[in-house]
PDB file of C-alpha atoms in Angstrom:
ATOM      1  CA  MET A 256      82.751  34.602  76.550  1.00 39.00           C
ATOM      2  CA  ILE A 257      79.337  35.857  77.507  1.00 42.00           C
ATOM      3  CA  LYS A 258      77.634  33.347  80.040  1.00 40.00           C
ATOM      4  CA  GLU A 259      73.666  33.226  79.891  1.00 42.00           C
ATOM      5  CA  ASP A 260      73.340  32.917  83.658  1.00 46.00           C
ATOM      6  CA  ASN A 261      71.376  35.510  85.527  1.00 56.00           C
ATOM      7  CA  GLN A 262      72.649  37.614  88.452  1.00 81.00           C
ATOM      8  CA  PHE A 263      70.662  40.551  88.064  1.00 91.00           C
ATOM      9  CA  THR A 264      66.985  40.734  90.281  1.00 91.00           C
ATOM     10  CA  THR A 265      63.671  40.507  88.197  1.00 92.00           C
ATOM     11  CA  GLU A 266      63.305  44.383  88.771  1.00 94.00           C
ATOM     12  CA  GLU A 267      66.846  44.858  87.521  1.00 94.00           C
ATOM     13  CA  LEU A 268      66.483  42.823  84.378  1.00 94.00           C
ATOM     14  CA  GLU A 269      62.947  44.682  83.657  1.00 96.00           C
ATOM     15  CA  LEU A 270      64.778  48.126  83.991  1.00 97.00           C
ATOM     16  CA  ILE A 271      67.869  47.061  81.756  1.00 97.00           C
ATOM     17  CA  ASN A 272      65.905  45.398  78.990  1.00 96.00           C
ATOM     18  CA  ALA A 273      62.686  47.738  78.794  1.00 96.00           C
ATOM     19  CA  PHE A 274      64.243  49.230  75.881  1.00 96.00           C
ATOM     20  CA  ASP A 275      66.957  48.759  72.984  1.00 97.00           C
ATOM     21  CA  ALA A 276      70.533  49.139  73.802  1.00 96.00           C
ATOM     22  CA  ASP A 277      70.704  52.746  72.361  1.00 96.00           C
ATOM     23  CA  VAL A 278      67.885  54.263  74.339  1.00 97.00           C
ATOM     24  CA  PRO A 279      69.294  56.235  77.402  1.00 97.00           C
ATOM     25  CA  PHE A 280      68.289  55.326  81.054  1.00 97.00           C
ATOM     26  CA  ARG A 281      66.605  58.027  83.418  1.00 96.00           C
ATOM     27  CA  VAL A 282      69.397  59.501  85.406  1.00 97.00           C
ATOM     28  CA  LEU A 283      68.572  58.991  89.119  1.00 97.00           C
ATOM     29  CA  GLN A 284      68.556  62.042  91.049  1.00 96.00           C
ATOM     30  CA  THR A 285      69.646  62.851  94.653  1.00 95.00           C
ATOM     31  CA  THR A 286      66.538  65.354  95.237  1.00 94.00           C
ATOM     32  CA  ASN A 287      64.129  62.351  94.619  1.00 96.00           C
ATOM     33  CA  SER A 288      63.896  60.199  98.019  1.00 96.00           C
ATOM     34  CA  GLU A 289      63.396  56.914  96.221  1.00 97.00           C
ATOM     35  CA  ASP A 290      66.560  57.471  93.760  1.00 97.00           C
ATOM     36  CA  LEU A 291      68.502  58.596  96.883  1.00 96.00           C
ATOM     37  CA  LYS A 292      68.060  55.380  98.647  1.00 96.00           C
ATOM     38  CA  ILE A 293      69.217  53.405  95.473  1.00 96.00           C
ATOM     39  CA  LEU A 294      72.290  56.121  95.186  1.00 97.00           C
ATOM     40  CA  LYS A 295      73.331  55.649  98.924  1.00 96.00           C
ATOM     41  CA  THR A 296      73.454  51.948  98.621  1.00 96.00           C
ATOM     42  CA  GLN A 297      76.604  49.542  98.305  1.00 96.00           C
ATOM     43  CA  SER A 298      76.737  47.936  94.859  1.00 96.00           C
ATOM     44  CA  THR A 299      76.941  44.350  94.624  1.00 94.00           C
ATOM     45  CA  LYS A 300      79.906  42.644  93.066  1.00 94.00           C
ATOM     46  CA  ILE A 301      79.487  41.242  89.373  1.00 93.00           C
ATOM     47  CA  ASN A 302      79.825  37.581  89.416  1.00 87.00           C
ATOM     48  CA  SER A 303      79.301  36.508  86.065  1.00 82.00           C
ATOM     49  CA  VAL A 304      79.257  38.049  82.580  1.00 84.00           C
ATOM     50  CA  ASN A 305      76.186  37.717  80.613  1.00 87.00           C
ATOM     51  CA  LEU A 306      74.072  39.299  77.821  1.00 91.00           C
ATOM     52  CA  ASP A 307      72.047  41.464  80.093  1.00 93.00           C
ATOM     53  CA  LEU A 308      75.476  42.922  81.601  1.00 95.00           C
ATOM     54  CA  ALA A 309      76.243  43.678  78.077  1.00 94.00           C
ATOM     55  CA  HIS A 310      73.027  45.520  77.212  1.00 96.00           C
ATOM     56  CA  LEU A 311      73.274  47.324  80.827  1.00 97.00           C
ATOM     57  CA  ILE A 312      76.802  48.611  79.538  1.00 97.00           C
ATOM     58  CA  GLN A 313      75.416  49.685  76.092  1.00 97.00           C
ATOM     59  CA  ARG A 314      72.203  51.493  77.651  1.00 98.00           C
ATOM     60  CA  MET A 315      74.835  53.231  80.286  1.00 98.00           C
ATOM     61  CA  HIS A 316      76.938  54.438  77.291  1.00 97.00           C
ATOM     62  CA  ALA A 317      73.755  55.653  75.445  1.00 97.00           C
ATOM     63  CA  THR A 318      72.729  57.748  78.718  1.00 97.00           C
ATOM     64  CA  VAL A 319      76.345  59.216  79.610  1.00 97.00           C
ATOM     65  CA  THR A 320      76.674  60.243  75.658  1.00 95.00           C
ATOM     66  CA  SER A 321      73.251  61.543  75.456  1.00 94.00           C
ATOM     67  CA  GLU A 322      72.345  65.073  74.465  1.00 89.00           C
ATOM     68  CA  ASN A 323      70.604  65.429  77.945  1.00 83.00           C
ATOM     69  CA  SER A 324      73.382  64.250  79.877  1.00 81.00           C
ATOM     70  CA  LYS A 325      76.906  64.486  78.321  1.00 81.00           C
ATOM     71  CA  GLY A 326      79.178  63.275  81.065  1.00 91.00           C
ATOM     72  CA  VAL A 327      82.511  62.056  81.546  1.00 96.00           C
ATOM     73  CA  GLY A 328      81.550  58.924  83.459  1.00 97.00           C
ATOM     74  CA  ILE A 329      78.426  56.886  84.890  1.00 98.00           C
ATOM     75  CA  ALA A 330      77.807  54.308  87.601  1.00 98.00           C
ATOM     76  CA  ALA A 331      75.436  51.651  87.200  1.00 98.00           C
ATOM     77  CA  PRO A 332      73.743  52.895  90.519  1.00 98.00           C
ATOM     78  CA  GLN A 333      72.750  56.279  88.552  1.00 98.00           C
ATOM     79  CA  VAL A 334      70.624  54.192  86.400  1.00 98.00           C
ATOM     80  CA  GLY A 335      68.930  52.384  89.144  1.00 97.00           C
ATOM     81  CA  ILE A 336      71.346  49.195  89.246  1.00 97.00           C
ATOM     82  CA  ASN A 337      73.066  48.618  92.207  1.00 96.00           C
ATOM     83  CA  ARG A 338      75.997  46.607  90.549  1.00 96.00           C
ATOM     84  CA  GLN A 339      79.824  47.372  90.125  1.00 96.00           C
ATOM     85  CA  VAL A 340      79.937  48.548  86.717  1.00 97.00           C
ATOM     86  CA  ILE A 341      81.203  52.099  85.655  1.00 98.00           C
ATOM     87  CA  LEU A 342      81.707  53.907  82.192  1.00 98.00           C
ATOM     88  CA  VAL A 343      84.697  56.473  82.383  1.00 98.00           C
ATOM     89  CA  GLN A 344      85.728  58.873  79.413  1.00 97.00           C
ATOM     90  CA  ARG A 345      89.239  58.298  78.816  1.00 97.00           C
ATOM     91  CA  VAL A 346      90.285  61.739  78.569  1.00 96.00           C
ATOM     92  CA  ASP A 347      93.978  60.738  78.668  1.00 97.00           C
ATOM     93  CA  LYS A 348      93.623  58.456  75.264  1.00 96.00           C
ATOM     94  CA  GLU A 349      93.365  59.589  71.712  1.00 96.00           C
ATOM     95  CA  ASP A 350      89.827  60.218  70.674  1.00 95.00           C
ATOM     96  CA  ARG A 351      88.641  60.084  74.069  1.00 95.00           C
ATOM     97  CA  PRO A 352      86.806  57.036  74.239  1.00 95.00           C
ATOM     98  CA  PHE A 353      84.365  55.556  76.940  1.00 96.00           C
ATOM     99  CA  GLU A 354      85.588  52.399  78.499  1.00 97.00           C
ATOM    100  CA  PHE A 355      83.741  50.355  80.911  1.00 96.00           C
ATOM    101  CA  TYR A 356      84.915  48.654  84.043  1.00 97.00           C
ATOM    102  CA  ILE A 357      83.593  45.748  86.025  1.00 97.00           C
ATOM    103  CA  ASN A 358      84.108  45.327  89.739  1.00 97.00           C
ATOM    104  CA  PRO A 359      86.830  48.525  89.847  1.00 98.00           C
ATOM    105  CA  ARG A 360      88.355  49.366  93.140  1.00 97.00           C
ATOM    106  CA  ILE A 361      91.067  51.327  94.104  1.00 97.00           C
ATOM    107  CA  ILE A 362      94.174  49.421  95.339  1.00 97.00           C
ATOM    108  CA  TRP A 363      96.340  52.360  96.048  1.00 97.00           C
ATOM    109  CA  GLN A 364      96.062  56.222  96.030  1.00 96.00           C
ATOM    110  CA  SER A 365      98.775  58.868  96.368  1.00 96.00           C
ATOM    111  CA  GLU A 366      98.742  61.213  99.391  1.00 94.00           C
ATOM    112  CA  ILE A 367      99.349  64.267  96.973  1.00 95.00           C
ATOM    113  CA  LEU A 368      95.845  65.737  96.448  1.00 94.00           C
ATOM    114  CA  ARG A 369      94.316  67.662  93.360  1.00 92.00           C
ATOM    115  CA  GLU A 370      91.645  70.115  94.018  1.00 91.00           C
ATOM    116  CA  GLY A 371      89.370  70.739  91.037  1.00 92.00           C
ATOM    117  CA  ASP A 372      85.523  71.333  90.385  1.00 91.00           C
ATOM    118  CA  GLU A 373      83.162  68.247  90.197  1.00 92.00           C
ATOM    119  CA  GLY A 374      79.911  67.791  88.951  1.00 92.00           C
ATOM    120  CA  CYS A 375      77.406  65.074  88.871  1.00 94.00           C
ATOM    121  CA  LEU A 376      74.539  63.745  86.501  1.00 95.00           C
ATOM    122  CA  SER A 377      72.672  62.872  89.595  1.00 96.00           C
ATOM    123  CA  ILE A 378      73.041  66.350  91.134  1.00 93.00           C
ATOM    124  CA  PRO A 379      72.502  68.799  88.255  1.00 85.00           C
ATOM    125  CA  ASP A 380      73.862  72.090  88.211  1.00 88.00           C
ATOM    126  CA  VAL A 381      75.886  71.688  91.089  1.00 89.00           C
ATOM    127  CA  TYR A 382      79.798  72.302  90.619  1.00 89.00           C
ATOM    128  CA  LYS A 383      81.884  72.216  93.758  1.00 89.00           C
ATOM    129  CA  SER A 384      85.648  71.978  94.468  1.00 90.00           C
ATOM    130  CA  VAL A 385      86.758  68.449  95.852  1.00 91.00           C
ATOM    131  CA  LYS A 386      90.124  67.394  96.794  1.00 92.00           C
ATOM    132  CA  ARG A 387      91.142  63.842  95.414  1.00 94.00           C
ATOM    133  CA  SER A 388      94.222  61.908  94.950  1.00 95.00           C
ATOM    134  CA  LEU A 389      96.284  62.926  92.303  1.00 97.00           C
ATOM    135  CA  VAL A 390      97.392  59.451  91.177  1.00 98.00           C
ATOM    136  CA  ILE A 391      95.366  56.149  92.106  1.00 98.00           C
ATOM    137  CA  THR A 392      95.964  52.375  91.024  1.00 98.00           C
ATOM    138  CA  ILE A 393      92.693  50.494  90.245  1.00 98.00           C
ATOM    139  CA  GLU A 394      91.817  46.902  89.789  1.00 98.00           C
ATOM    140  CA  PHE A 395      88.922  45.506  87.462  1.00 97.00           C
ATOM    141  CA  GLN A 396      87.698  42.947  85.349  1.00 94.00           C
ATOM    142  CA  ASN A 397      86.527  42.995  81.500  1.00 91.00           C
ATOM    143  CA  LEU A 398      83.865  40.762  79.875  1.00 88.00           C
ATOM    144  CA  GLU A 399      86.207  37.730  79.952  1.00 88.00           C
ATOM    145  CA  ASN A 400      86.510  37.873  83.767  1.00 87.00           C
ATOM    146  CA  GLU A 401      90.181  38.679  83.340  1.00 93.00           C
ATOM    147  CA  ILE A 402      91.740  40.712  86.107  1.00 95.00           C
ATOM    148  CA  PHE A 403      93.681  43.962  85.156  1.00 97.00           C
ATOM    149  CA  SER A 404      95.421  46.788  87.047  1.00 98.00           C
ATOM    150  CA  GLU A 405      96.225  50.309  85.907  1.00 98.00           C
ATOM    151  CA  SER A 406      97.767  53.642  87.192  1.00 98.00           C
ATOM    152  CA  LEU A 407      95.762  56.703  86.357  1.00 98.00           C
ATOM    153  CA  GLU A 408      96.798  60.261  87.065  1.00 97.00           C
ATOM    154  CA  GLY A 409      95.335  63.840  86.972  1.00 96.00           C
ATOM    155  CA  PHE A 410      91.444  64.355  85.805  1.00 96.00           C
ATOM    156  CA  VAL A 411      91.385  60.825  84.434  1.00 97.00           C
ATOM    157  CA  ALA A 412      91.937  59.659  88.276  1.00 98.00           C
ATOM    158  CA  VAL A 413      89.407  62.214  89.461  1.00 96.00           C
ATOM    159  CA  ILE A 414      86.778  60.697  87.177  1.00 97.00           C
ATOM    160  CA  PHE A 415      87.442  57.134  88.475  1.00 98.00           C
ATOM    161  CA  GLN A 416      87.584  57.987  91.931  1.00 97.00           C
ATOM    162  CA  HIS A 417      84.227  59.977  91.744  1.00 96.00           C
ATOM    163  CA  GLU A 418      82.522  56.804  89.654  1.00 98.00           C
ATOM    164  CA  ILE A 419      83.978  54.379  92.313  1.00 98.00           C
ATOM    165  CA  ASP A 420      82.448  56.386  95.017  1.00 96.00           C
ATOM    166  CA  HIS A 421      79.017  55.827  93.472  1.00 97.00           C
ATOM    167  CA  LEU A 422      79.558  52.009  93.830  1.00 97.00           C
ATOM    168  CA  ASN A 423      80.307  52.545  97.454  1.00 96.00           C
ATOM    169  CA  GLY A 424      76.830  54.950  97.881  1.00 96.00           C
ATOM    170  CA  ILE A 425      78.928  57.907  98.034  1.00 93.00           C
ATOM    171  CA  THR A 426      78.442  61.150  96.130  1.00 90.00           C
ATOM    172  CA  PHE A 427      81.000  63.971  95.524  1.00 88.00           C
ATOM    173  CA  VAL A 428      78.980  66.124  97.995  1.00 82.00           C
ATOM    174  CA  ASP A 429      79.966  63.530 100.522  1.00 83.00           C
ATOM    175  CA  VAL A 430      83.544  63.649  99.779  1.00 77.00           C
ATOM    176  CA  MET A 431      83.597  67.506 100.063  1.00 72.00           C
ATOM    177  CA  GLU A 432      81.820  67.362 103.618  1.00 59.00           C
ATOM    178  CA  GLU A 433      84.038  64.334 104.806  1.00 59.00           C
ATOM    179  CA  GLY A 434      87.457  65.498 102.954  1.00 52.00           C
ATOM    180  CA  THR A 435      89.163  62.921 100.838  1.00 47.00           C
ATOM    181  CA  LEU A 436      87.977  59.489 101.431  1.00 46.00           C
ATOM    182  CA  GLN A 437      90.161  56.780 102.191  1.00 46.00           C
ATOM    183  CA  TYR A 438      88.536  53.668 100.408  1.00 46.00           C
ATOM    184  CA  ILE A 439      91.424  51.204  99.568  1.00 43.00           C
ATOM    185  CA  GLU A 440      90.181  47.618  99.570  1.00 49.00           C
ATOM    186  CA  PRO A 441      92.268  44.824 100.974  1.00 45.00           C
ATOM    187  CA  ASN A 442      92.771  42.201  98.364  1.00 45.00           C
ATOM    188  CA  ASN A 443      91.434  39.194 100.186  1.00 44.00           C
ATOM    189  CA  ASP A 444      90.821  37.060  96.968  1.00 45.00           C
ATOM    190  CA  LYS A 445      94.289  35.744  96.937  1.00 39.00           C
TER     191      LYS A 445
END
């Protein structure tokens, strides 16, 4: 069920629709001051599903899987759109598919931590050790505005934490400097 109302700004729509769905976006870099402003901004919740959102997701997929990127996840702010959408490679599933998540949020995280090297498409050629929760539970929406929750562990949980951080204006370098962040959001919707 794709609605045709617009929630994106004129500038966002121009960026999203500048090219066909198979054309990657430019990935914003922390070394560029204008890019950094976008990367450090809290993303806005997606209120309705429309064709522009579907096009954004397709272009984000083309970006994260392009020869120039080859990442395991990407968040909309990394392509200049401060909206709560991420794509994550599900390394825990057969064929390791990329899946998208609308308005994802962590509703629980374990106190048990996992430490491992992380990199970021927006911070190229930098890999640092980061401590993250070993297990998390997320809540998210699909294109039909249905709400789901899922528990994740290990490396896939790390990918989700990294990408959800981007939605909150946080990079993995910030997590390294501040220690593991506690960013569980209360569920005020009910």
